[in-house]
Amino acid sequence: MMIIISLLLLASLLPQLTFTARVNVGIVNGTEAKPHSRPYMVSLQIDKKHVCGGFLISDEFVLTAAHCWKGYPEILTVMVGAHDLKNSKDSYRVEVKSYIPHQYCPFCSHWNDIMLLRLQEKVKPNNYVNWISLPKEGDVSGGTLCSVAGWGRLLTKGTLSSRLREANTTTINHEECQRKWGSMYFQASQMICAHGNGGSCLGDSGGPLVCGNTAVGVTSFVYIKGCNSPERPNVYTKISAYLPWIHQIIRNIE
């Protein structure tokens, strides 16, 4: 019942946006990533089928979007060390021990769209598996060249990509993001928007927005009329706004 209610509310309240796990295209105008060049990337799966992206931030925690999990009894597994999801030679699945969506994620809408997954077992870093750094504090200025990656669809109504793909994207200043999205959808204190020749879409939710060697955002939502739209740039949850929450969760568990 809660899932039905939340979807009804989202349908009525958020007509202009859709979460990237629910639109009909994926990393558009991207290229195949060099195998294992992003060892922090993970595939979140249900019944061995990819549903969302995520990324390792330690040997025990994955960061992703809160809307990627609909709540119990839905069970996610985490595929680490993957490049080609059809070839499991260098990858393996890890069960999720704890799901920790942000406490102020109302019905897991676009506000506070962030979640920690604690893994059942710690991963060991190697050439295929490792974690990525988080920002220490502060903001990302507009005009910063960053990148996104995922196993999302390549074409409208196409199939998911079995191989990890990536694309460059450039952050946009908050004033322009606010103007293009409006305050009902975009909140500069907790979001970043970006646009480029390529971008995220279906199946790419939860993956990182990476600037330099740091994950600064979590792929959250896009314009319902088209991914990577210059009219409504892709939006990412701003990780720096949630650092106290992330550190508190990890500290309390350790």
CSV table of C-alpha atoms in Angstrom, one decimal, residues 7-192:
chain,number,residue,atom,x,y,z
A,7,LEU,CA,3.7,6.4,-6.7
A,8,LEU,CA,0.4,8.1,-6.8
A,9,LEU,CA,1.7,11.1,-4.9
A,10,LEU,CA,4.8,11.3,-7.2
A,11,ALA,CA,2.6,11.1,-10.2
A,12,SER,CA,0.5,14.0,-9.0
A,13,LEU,CA,3.3,16.1,-7.5
A,14,LEU,CA,6.1,15.6,-9.9
A,15,PRO,CA,4.8,15.7,-13.5
A,16,GLN,CA,7.9,17.2,-15.0
A,17,LEU,CA,10.6,14.8,-13.7
A,18,THR,CA,11.2,11.2,-13.5
A,19,PHE,CA,13.8,9.2,-11.6
A,20,THR,CA,16.5,7.9,-13.8
A,21,ALA,CA,15.6,4.3,-13.0
A,22,ARG,CA,12.3,4.9,-14.7
A,23,VAL,CA,12.9,6.7,-17.9
A,24,ASN,CA,13.4,5.1,-21.3
A,25,VAL,CA,17.0,5.8,-22.2
A,26,GLY,CA,20.5,5.3,-20.6
A,27,ILE,CA,24.0,6.7,-20.8
A,28,VAL,CA,23.3,8.6,-24.1
A,29,ASN,CA,26.1,9.6,-26.5
A,30,GLY,CA,28.6,7.9,-24.2
A,31,THR,CA,31.4,5.4,-24.8
A,32,GLU,CA,32.3,2.0,-23.3
A,33,ALA,CA,34.5,2.5,-20.3
A,34,LYS,CA,37.9,1.0,-20.2
A,35,PRO,CA,37.3,-2.3,-18.3
A,36,HIS,CA,37.8,-1.8,-14.5
A,37,SER,CA,38.9,1.8,-14.9
A,38,ARG,CA,36.1,2.6,-12.4
A,39,PRO,CA,36.6,-0.1,-9.7
A,40,TYR,CA,34.2,1.7,-7.4
A,41,MET,CA,31.2,1.1,-9.7
A,42,VAL,CA,28.6,-1.5,-8.6
A,43,SER,CA,25.5,-2.9,-10.2
A,44,LEU,CA,22.5,-3.1,-7.9
A,45,GLN,CA,20.4,-6.1,-8.9
A,46,ILE,CA,17.1,-7.8,-8.1
A,47,ASP,CA,16.9,-11.5,-9.1
A,48,LYS,CA,20.3,-11.1,-10.8
A,49,LYS,CA,18.9,-8.3,-13.1
A,50,HIS,CA,20.4,-4.8,-13.0
A,51,VAL,CA,18.1,-2.1,-11.7
A,52,CYS,CA,20.4,0.7,-10.5
A,53,GLY,CA,24.0,1.9,-10.1
A,54,GLY,CA,25.9,2.6,-7.0
A,55,PHE,CA,29.5,3.1,-5.8
A,56,LEU,CA,31.8,1.8,-3.1
A,57,ILE,CA,32.8,4.5,-0.6
A,58,SER,CA,34.6,2.0,1.8
A,59,ASP,CA,35.2,-1.8,2.1
A,60,GLU,CA,31.8,-2.1,3.7
A,61,PHE,CA,29.5,0.6,2.3
A,62,VAL,CA,27.9,1.5,-1.0
A,63,LEU,CA,26.3,4.9,-1.7
A,64,THR,CA,23.3,5.0,-4.1
A,65,ALA,CA,20.0,6.8,-4.6
A,66,ALA,CA,17.2,6.2,-2.1
A,67,HIS,CA,14.6,5.7,-4.8
A,68,CYS,CA,16.5,2.6,-6.0
A,69,TRP,CA,15.0,0.6,-3.1
A,70,LYS,CA,11.2,0.3,-2.6
A,71,GLY,CA,11.5,-1.1,0.9
A,72,TYR,CA,11.0,-4.6,2.3
A,73,PRO,CA,10.5,-7.3,1.1
A,74,GLU,CA,12.5,-6.1,-1.9
A,75,ILE,CA,16.0,-7.6,-1.8
A,76,LEU,CA,19.0,-6.0,-3.5
A,77,THR,CA,22.3,-7.7,-4.2
A,78,VAL,CA,25.5,-5.8,-5.1
A,79,MET,CA,27.7,-6.8,-8.0
A,80,VAL,CA,31.2,-5.6,-7.5
A,81,GLY,CA,34.2,-5.8,-9.8
A,82,ALA,CA,32.0,-5.8,-12.9
A,83,HIS,CA,32.5,-4.4,-16.4
A,84,ASP,CA,30.5,-6.7,-18.6
A,85,LEU,CA,27.5,-7.9,-16.6
A,86,LYS,CA,27.2,-11.0,-18.8
A,87,ASN,CA,30.8,-12.0,-18.0
A,88,SER,CA,31.3,-12.7,-14.2
A,89,LYS,CA,34.9,-13.7,-14.4
A,90,ASP,CA,36.2,-10.8,-12.3
A,91,SER,CA,33.0,-9.9,-10.5
A,92,TYR,CA,30.9,-11.3,-7.6
A,93,ARG,CA,27.7,-10.6,-5.7
A,94,VAL,CA,27.5,-9.4,-2.1
A,95,GLU,CA,24.3,-9.4,-0.1
A,96,VAL,CA,23.1,-6.3,1.6
A,97,LYS,CA,23.1,-6.4,5.4
A,98,SER,CA,21.5,-3.0,6.0
A,99,TYR,CA,19.5,-0.5,3.9
A,100,ILE,CA,19.8,3.0,5.3
A,101,PRO,CA,17.9,5.6,3.2
A,102,HIS,CA,18.1,9.2,4.4
A,103,GLN,CA,15.6,9.7,7.2
A,104,TYR,CA,14.1,12.8,5.5
A,105,CYS,CA,13.5,11.1,2.2
A,106,PRO,CA,9.7,11.5,2.0
A,107,PHE,CA,8.3,8.5,0.0
A,108,CYS,CA,11.8,8.5,-1.5
A,109,SER,CA,11.0,11.4,-3.8
A,110,HIS,CA,13.6,13.7,-5.3
A,111,TRP,CA,14.3,15.4,-2.0
A,112,ASN,CA,17.2,13.8,0.1
A,113,ASP,CA,17.5,11.1,-2.6
A,114,ILE,CA,20.5,9.3,-1.0
A,115,MET,CA,21.0,5.9,0.6
A,116,LEU,CA,23.8,3.9,2.2
A,117,LEU,CA,24.0,0.1,1.8
A,118,ARG,CA,26.0,-1.8,4.3
A,119,LEU,CA,27.4,-5.0,2.8
A,120,GLN,CA,27.1,-8.4,4.4
A,121,GLU,CA,30.8,-8.9,4.0
A,122,LYS,CA,33.7,-6.5,3.5
A,123,VAL,CA,35.2,-6.4,0.0
A,124,LYS,CA,39.0,-6.7,-0.5
A,125,PRO,CA,40.5,-4.0,-2.8
A,126,ASN,CA,42.2,-5.2,-5.9
A,127,ASN,CA,42.5,-4.2,-9.6
A,128,TYR,CA,38.8,-4.7,-10.1
A,129,VAL,CA,37.3,-3.6,-6.8
A,130,ASN,CA,38.1,-0.4,-4.8
A,131,TRP,CA,36.3,2.6,-3.4
A,132,ILE,CA,36.2,6.3,-4.4
A,133,SER,CA,36.8,9.3,-2.2
A,134,LEU,CA,34.1,11.7,-1.1
A,135,PRO,CA,34.4,15.5,-1.0
A,136,LYS,CA,35.7,16.8,2.3
A,137,GLU,CA,33.3,19.8,2.2
A,138,GLY,CA,32.2,22.7,0.1
A,139,ASP,CA,30.6,23.0,-3.3
A,140,VAL,CA,31.4,22.3,-7.0
A,141,SER,CA,31.4,25.4,-9.1
A,142,GLY,CA,29.5,25.7,-12.4
A,143,GLY,CA,31.6,24.9,-15.4
A,144,THR,CA,33.4,21.9,-13.8
A,145,LEU,CA,34.1,19.0,-16.2
A,146,CYS,CA,32.9,15.8,-14.6
A,147,SER,CA,31.8,12.3,-15.7
A,148,VAL,CA,29.0,9.8,-15.2
A,149,ALA,CA,28.9,6.0,-15.8
A,150,GLY,CA,26.4,3.2,-15.7
A,151,TRP,CA,24.8,0.2,-17.3
A,152,GLY,CA,21.7,2.1,-18.4
A,153,ARG,CA,19.9,1.8,-21.8
A,154,LEU,CA,21.6,3.2,-24.9
A,155,LEU,CA,18.5,4.1,-26.9
A,156,THR,CA,14.9,4.9,-26.3
A,157,LYS,CA,13.0,1.7,-25.6
A,158,GLY,CA,16.3,-0.1,-26.1
A,159,THR,CA,18.0,-2.8,-24.0
A,160,LEU,CA,20.3,-2.1,-21.0
A,161,SER,CA,24.0,-2.1,-21.8
A,162,SER,CA,25.7,-5.2,-20.4
A,163,ARG,CA,29.0,-3.2,-20.5
A,164,LEU,CA,29.8,-0.2,-18.4
A,165,ARG,CA,29.5,3.0,-20.3
A,166,GLU,CA,30.6,6.6,-19.5
A,167,ALA,CA,30.2,10.2,-20.6
A,168,ASN,CA,31.6,13.6,-19.8
A,169,THR,CA,29.2,16.2,-18.4
A,170,THR,CA,29.7,19.8,-17.1
A,171,THR,CA,28.2,21.2,-14.0
A,172,ILE,CA,25.9,24.2,-14.3
A,173,ASN,CA,25.8,27.1,-11.8
A,174,HIS,CA,23.0,26.9,-9.2
A,175,GLU,CA,21.2,30.0,-10.5
A,176,GLU,CA,20.8,28.6,-13.9
A,177,CYS,CA,19.7,25.2,-12.5
A,178,GLN,CA,17.1,26.9,-10.3
A,179,ARG,CA,15.8,29.0,-13.3
A,180,LYS,CA,15.5,25.9,-15.5
A,181,TRP,CA,13.9,23.6,-13.0
A,182,GLY,CA,12.2,25.9,-10.6
A,183,SER,CA,12.2,25.8,-6.8
A,184,MET,CA,9.6,23.1,-6.7
A,185,TYR,CA,12.1,20.6,-8.1
A,186,PHE,CA,15.6,22.0,-7.6
A,187,GLN,CA,17.1,22.9,-4.3
A,188,ALA,CA,20.7,24.2,-4.6
A,189,SER,CA,21.6,23.3,-1.0
A,190,GLN,CA,21.2,19.6,-1.7
A,191,MET,CA,21.4,19.2,-5.5
A,192,ILE,CA,23.8,19.7,-8.5
